[in-house]
Short mmCIF file of C-alpha atoms and ligand atoms in Angstrom, two decimals:
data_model
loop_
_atom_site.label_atom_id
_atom_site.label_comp_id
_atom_site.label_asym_id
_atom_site.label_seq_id
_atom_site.Cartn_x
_atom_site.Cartn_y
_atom_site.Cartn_z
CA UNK D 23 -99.28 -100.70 -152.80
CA UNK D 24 -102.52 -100.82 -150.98
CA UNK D 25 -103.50 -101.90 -147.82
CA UNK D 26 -106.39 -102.35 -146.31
CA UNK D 27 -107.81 -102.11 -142.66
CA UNK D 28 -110.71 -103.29 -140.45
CA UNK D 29 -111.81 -105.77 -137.97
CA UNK D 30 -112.52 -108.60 -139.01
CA UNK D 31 -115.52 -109.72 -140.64
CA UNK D 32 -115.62 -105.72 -141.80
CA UNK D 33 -115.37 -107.04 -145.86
CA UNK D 34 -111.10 -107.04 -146.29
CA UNK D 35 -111.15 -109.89 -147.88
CA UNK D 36 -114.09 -109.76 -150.01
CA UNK D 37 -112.55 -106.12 -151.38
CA UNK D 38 -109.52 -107.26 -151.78
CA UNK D 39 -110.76 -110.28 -154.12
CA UNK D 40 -112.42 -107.46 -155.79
CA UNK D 41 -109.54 -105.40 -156.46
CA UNK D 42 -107.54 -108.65 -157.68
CA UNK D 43 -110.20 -109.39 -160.56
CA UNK D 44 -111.25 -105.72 -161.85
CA UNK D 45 -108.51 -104.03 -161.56
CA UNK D 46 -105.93 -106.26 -161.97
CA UNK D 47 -103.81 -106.26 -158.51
CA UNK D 48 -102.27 -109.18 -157.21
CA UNK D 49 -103.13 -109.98 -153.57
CA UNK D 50 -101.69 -110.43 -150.43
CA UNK D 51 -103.84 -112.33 -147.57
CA UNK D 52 -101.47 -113.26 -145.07
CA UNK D 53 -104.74 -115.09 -143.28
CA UNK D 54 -105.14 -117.28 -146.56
CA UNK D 55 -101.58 -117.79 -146.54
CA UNK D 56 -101.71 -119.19 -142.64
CA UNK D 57 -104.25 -121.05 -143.79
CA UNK D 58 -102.59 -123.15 -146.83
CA UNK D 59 -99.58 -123.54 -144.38
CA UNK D 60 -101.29 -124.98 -141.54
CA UNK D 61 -103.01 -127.80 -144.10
CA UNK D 62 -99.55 -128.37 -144.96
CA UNK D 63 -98.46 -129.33 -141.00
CA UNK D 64 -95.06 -128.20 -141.22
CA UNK D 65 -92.92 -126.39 -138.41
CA UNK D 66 -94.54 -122.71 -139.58
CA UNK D 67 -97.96 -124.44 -140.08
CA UNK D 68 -97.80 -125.89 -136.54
CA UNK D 69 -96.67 -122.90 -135.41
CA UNK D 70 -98.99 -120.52 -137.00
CA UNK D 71 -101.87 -123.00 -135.89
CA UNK D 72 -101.67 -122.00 -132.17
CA UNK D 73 -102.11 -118.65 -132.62
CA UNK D 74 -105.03 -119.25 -135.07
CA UNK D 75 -106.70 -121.27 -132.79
CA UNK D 76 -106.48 -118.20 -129.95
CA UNK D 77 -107.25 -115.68 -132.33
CA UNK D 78 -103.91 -114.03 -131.65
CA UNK D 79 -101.49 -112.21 -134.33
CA UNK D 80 -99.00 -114.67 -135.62
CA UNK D 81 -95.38 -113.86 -134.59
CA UNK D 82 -94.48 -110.63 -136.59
CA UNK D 83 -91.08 -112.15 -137.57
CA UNK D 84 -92.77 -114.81 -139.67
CA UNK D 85 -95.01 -112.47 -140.93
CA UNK D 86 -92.56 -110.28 -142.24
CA UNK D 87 -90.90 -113.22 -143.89
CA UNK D 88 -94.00 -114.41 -145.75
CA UNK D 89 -94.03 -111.06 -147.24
CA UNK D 90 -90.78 -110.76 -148.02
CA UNK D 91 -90.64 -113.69 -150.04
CA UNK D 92 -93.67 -112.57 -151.88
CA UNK D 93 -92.52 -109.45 -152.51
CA UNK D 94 -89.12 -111.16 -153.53
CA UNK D 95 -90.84 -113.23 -156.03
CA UNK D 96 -90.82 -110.34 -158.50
CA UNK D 97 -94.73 -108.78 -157.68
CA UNK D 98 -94.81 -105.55 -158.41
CA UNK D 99 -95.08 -103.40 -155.78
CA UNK D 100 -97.47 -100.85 -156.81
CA UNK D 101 -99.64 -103.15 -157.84
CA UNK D 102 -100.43 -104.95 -154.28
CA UNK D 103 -103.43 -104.97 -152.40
CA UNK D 104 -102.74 -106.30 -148.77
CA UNK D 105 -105.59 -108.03 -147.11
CA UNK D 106 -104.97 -107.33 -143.41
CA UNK D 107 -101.60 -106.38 -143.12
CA UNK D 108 -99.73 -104.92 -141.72
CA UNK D 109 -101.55 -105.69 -138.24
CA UNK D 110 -99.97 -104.19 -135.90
CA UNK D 111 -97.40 -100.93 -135.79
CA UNK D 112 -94.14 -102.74 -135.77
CA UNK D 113 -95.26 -104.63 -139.27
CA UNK D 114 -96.46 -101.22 -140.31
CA UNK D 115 -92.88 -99.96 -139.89
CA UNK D 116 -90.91 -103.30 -141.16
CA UNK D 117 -93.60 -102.70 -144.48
CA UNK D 118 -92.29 -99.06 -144.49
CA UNK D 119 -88.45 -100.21 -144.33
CA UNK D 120 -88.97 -102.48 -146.86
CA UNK D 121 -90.49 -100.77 -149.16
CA UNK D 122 -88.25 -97.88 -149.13
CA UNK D 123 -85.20 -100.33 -149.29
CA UNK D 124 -86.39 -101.15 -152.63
CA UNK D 125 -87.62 -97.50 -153.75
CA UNK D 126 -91.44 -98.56 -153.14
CA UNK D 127 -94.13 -97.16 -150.66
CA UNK D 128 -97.44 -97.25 -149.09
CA UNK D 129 -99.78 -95.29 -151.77
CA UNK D 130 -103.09 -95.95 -150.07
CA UNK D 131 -104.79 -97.40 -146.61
CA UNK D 132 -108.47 -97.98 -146.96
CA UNK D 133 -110.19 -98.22 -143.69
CA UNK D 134 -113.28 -100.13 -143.59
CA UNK D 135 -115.45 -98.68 -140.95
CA UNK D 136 -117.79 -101.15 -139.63
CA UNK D 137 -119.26 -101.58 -136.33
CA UNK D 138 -117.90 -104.97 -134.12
CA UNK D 139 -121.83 -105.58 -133.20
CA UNK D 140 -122.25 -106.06 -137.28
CA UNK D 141 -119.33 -107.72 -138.04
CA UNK D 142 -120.01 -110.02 -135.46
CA UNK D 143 -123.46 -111.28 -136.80
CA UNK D 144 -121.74 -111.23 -140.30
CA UNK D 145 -118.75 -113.54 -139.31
CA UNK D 146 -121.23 -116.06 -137.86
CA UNK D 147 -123.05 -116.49 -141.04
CA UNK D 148 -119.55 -116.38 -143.12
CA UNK D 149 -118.73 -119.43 -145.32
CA UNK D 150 -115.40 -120.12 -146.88
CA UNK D 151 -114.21 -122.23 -149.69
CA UNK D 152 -111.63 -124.48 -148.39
CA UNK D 153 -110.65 -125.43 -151.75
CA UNK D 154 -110.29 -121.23 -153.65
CA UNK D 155 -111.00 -119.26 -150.46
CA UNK D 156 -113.72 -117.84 -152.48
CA UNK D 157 -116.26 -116.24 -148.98
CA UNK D 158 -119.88 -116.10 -149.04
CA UNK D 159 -122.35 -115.01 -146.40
CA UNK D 160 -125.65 -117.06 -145.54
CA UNK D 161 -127.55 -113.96 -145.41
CA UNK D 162 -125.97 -111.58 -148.05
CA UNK D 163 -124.12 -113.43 -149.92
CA UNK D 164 -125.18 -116.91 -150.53
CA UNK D 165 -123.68 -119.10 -153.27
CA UNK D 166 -125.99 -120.56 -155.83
CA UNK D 167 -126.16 -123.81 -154.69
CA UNK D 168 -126.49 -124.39 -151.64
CA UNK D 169 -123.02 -124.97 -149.37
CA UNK D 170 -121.78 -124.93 -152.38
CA UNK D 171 -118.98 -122.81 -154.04
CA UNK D 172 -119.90 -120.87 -157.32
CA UNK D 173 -116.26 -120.89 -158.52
CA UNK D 174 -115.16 -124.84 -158.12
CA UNK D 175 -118.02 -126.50 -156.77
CA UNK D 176 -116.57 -127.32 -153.21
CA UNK D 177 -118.11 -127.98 -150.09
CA UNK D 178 -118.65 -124.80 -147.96
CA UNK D 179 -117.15 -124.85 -144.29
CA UNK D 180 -117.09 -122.19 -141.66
CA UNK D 181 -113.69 -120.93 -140.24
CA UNK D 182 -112.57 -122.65 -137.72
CA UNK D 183 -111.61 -119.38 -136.15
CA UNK D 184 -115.32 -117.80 -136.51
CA UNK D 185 -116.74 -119.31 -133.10
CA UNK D 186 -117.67 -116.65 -130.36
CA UNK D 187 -115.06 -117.63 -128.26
CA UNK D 188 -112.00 -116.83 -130.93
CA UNK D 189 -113.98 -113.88 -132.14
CA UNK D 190 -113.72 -112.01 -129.29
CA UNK D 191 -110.45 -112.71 -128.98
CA UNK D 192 -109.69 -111.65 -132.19
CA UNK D 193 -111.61 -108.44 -131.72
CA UNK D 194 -109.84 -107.86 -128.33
CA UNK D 195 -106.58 -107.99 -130.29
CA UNK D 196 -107.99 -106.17 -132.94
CA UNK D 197 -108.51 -102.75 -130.61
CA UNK D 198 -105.73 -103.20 -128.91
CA UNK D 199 -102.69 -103.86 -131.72
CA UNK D 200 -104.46 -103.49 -135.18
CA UNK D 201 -106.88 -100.20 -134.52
CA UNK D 202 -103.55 -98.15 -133.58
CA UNK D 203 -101.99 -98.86 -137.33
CA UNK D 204 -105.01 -96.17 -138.55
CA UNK D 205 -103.42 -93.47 -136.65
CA UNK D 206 -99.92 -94.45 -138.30
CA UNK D 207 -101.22 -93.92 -141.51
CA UNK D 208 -103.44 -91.02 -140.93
CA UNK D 209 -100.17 -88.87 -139.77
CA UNK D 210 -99.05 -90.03 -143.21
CA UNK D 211 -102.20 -88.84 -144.80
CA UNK D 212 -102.62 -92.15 -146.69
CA UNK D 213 -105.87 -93.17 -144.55
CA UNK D 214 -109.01 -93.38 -146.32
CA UNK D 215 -112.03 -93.75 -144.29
CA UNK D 216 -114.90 -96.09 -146.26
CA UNK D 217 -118.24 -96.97 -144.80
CA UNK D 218 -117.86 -100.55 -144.33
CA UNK D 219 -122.17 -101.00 -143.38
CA UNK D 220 -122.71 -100.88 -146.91
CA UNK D 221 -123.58 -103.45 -149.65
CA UNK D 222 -120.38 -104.91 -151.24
CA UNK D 223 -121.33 -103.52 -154.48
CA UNK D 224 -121.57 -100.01 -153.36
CA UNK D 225 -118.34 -100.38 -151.21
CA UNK D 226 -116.47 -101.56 -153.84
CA UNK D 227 -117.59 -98.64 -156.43
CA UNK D 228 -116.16 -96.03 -153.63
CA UNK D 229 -112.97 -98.33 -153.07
CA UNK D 230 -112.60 -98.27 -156.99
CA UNK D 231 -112.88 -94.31 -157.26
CA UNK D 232 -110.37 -94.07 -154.29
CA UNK D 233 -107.89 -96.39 -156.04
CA UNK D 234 -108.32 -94.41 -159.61
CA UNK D 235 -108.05 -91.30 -158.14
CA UNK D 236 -105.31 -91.67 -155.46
CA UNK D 237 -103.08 -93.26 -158.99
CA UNK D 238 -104.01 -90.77 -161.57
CA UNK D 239 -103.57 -87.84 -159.00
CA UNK D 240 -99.72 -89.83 -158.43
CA UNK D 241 -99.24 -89.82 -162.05
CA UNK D 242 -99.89 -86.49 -163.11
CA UNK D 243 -97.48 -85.12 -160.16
P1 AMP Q 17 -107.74 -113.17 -141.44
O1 AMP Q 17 -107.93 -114.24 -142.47
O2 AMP Q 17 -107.19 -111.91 -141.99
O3 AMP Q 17 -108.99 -112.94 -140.63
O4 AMP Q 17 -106.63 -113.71 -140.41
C1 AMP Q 17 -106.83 -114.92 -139.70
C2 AMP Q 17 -105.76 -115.07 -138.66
O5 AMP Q 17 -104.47 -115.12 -139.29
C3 AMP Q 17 -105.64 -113.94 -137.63
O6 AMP Q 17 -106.55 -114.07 -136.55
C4 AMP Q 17 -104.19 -114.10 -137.18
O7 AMP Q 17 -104.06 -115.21 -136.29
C5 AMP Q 17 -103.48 -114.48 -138.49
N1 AMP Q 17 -103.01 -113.28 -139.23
C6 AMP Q 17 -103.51 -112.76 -140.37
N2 AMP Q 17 -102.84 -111.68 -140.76
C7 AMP Q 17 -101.86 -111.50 -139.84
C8 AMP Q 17 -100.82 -110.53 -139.66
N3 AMP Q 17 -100.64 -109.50 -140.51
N4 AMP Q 17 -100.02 -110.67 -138.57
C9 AMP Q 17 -100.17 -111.68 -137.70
N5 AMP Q 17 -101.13 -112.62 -137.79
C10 AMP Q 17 -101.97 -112.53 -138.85
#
């Protein structure tokens, strides 16, 4: 099971899509997941659409049960890539609990590094596909045609929760809840600290070595 860490806009999301199509893992966005609820507008998706709107961290109790039911609906463990979760250090211990309760574990954190004054200017120019939650990026990562998605020909939008006003709220929650979860797993020697400035090419080659290696290494102990 991997998980991996940043603020946002610092290229979770975009990695983690990576990891799901070359090298097989199935993934867990708990974001995406908020998202496809709150277009439902049930209780949760009511719910969950307050705190979206504030830029705040969803109740951890619902959290915990949108994972558990995933992880209930026979995914393999070990073969998980989180996209930001857990969030905060009481989901980072729930994950542990669970986990162990069903003889799984944490193998890997990967920490993208990326200054807020970049990630800022990236999540302003960040495009999502409503429709396959494929992301683009005006400036680095535009889609073919324009405001248009490469992978089923949607309509573009930007996230509702990518206006200045929710971003620094999100980044204010960010330092003070999510930032504290690297510690956590750096006592557990499971961070990995990636240079999240980079091109998502190069990023992805290091996440790809870290991945190989921190497995094979497992396997041969
Ligand atoms: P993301 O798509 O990861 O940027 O997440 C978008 C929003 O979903 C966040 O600002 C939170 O409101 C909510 N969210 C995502 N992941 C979590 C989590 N692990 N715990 C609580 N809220 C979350």
């Amino acid at each position: 099971m991997i998980s991996l860490l940043g603020p946002p806009g610092s290229g979770k999301g975009t990695q983690a899509e990576l990891i799901r199509k070359n090298l097989g893992f199935s993934k867990i966005s708990i974001g995406d997941m908020l998202r496809e609820v709150i277009k439902i507008k049930d209780e949760i998706g009511k719910k969950a659409k307050e705190y979206l709107e504030k830029g705040k961290l969803v109740p951890d109790y619902l959290v915990i049960e949108m994972i558990r039911k995933e992880l209930e609906n026979g995914k393999v463990e070990r073969d998980i890539v989180f996209d930001g979760f857990p969030r905060n250090i009481n989901q980072a211990i729930s994950l542990d609990r669970f986990l162990s309760s069903r003889g799984g574990k944490v193998d890997l954190v990967l920490y993208f590094d990326t200054p807020l004054s970049l990630v800022a200017s990236r999540l302003s120019q960040r495009r999502i596909c409503p429709k396959c939650g494929a992301l683009y990026n005006l400036e680095s990562a535009q889609p073919s045609l324009q405001n248009i998605c490469d992978d089923c020909g949607s309509t573009l939008v930007k996230r509702e929760d990518d206006n200045e006003e929710i971003i620094k709220s999100r980044f204010q929650v960010y330092e003070e809840e999510t930032a504290p979860v690297k510690d956590f797993y750096r006592k557990k020697d499971l961070l990995i600290n990636i240079d999240g400035t980079n091109k998502k090419e190069e990023i992805f080659n290091e996440v790809k070595r870290y991945i190989e290696e921190g497995f094979h290494r497992e396997n041969c102990n």
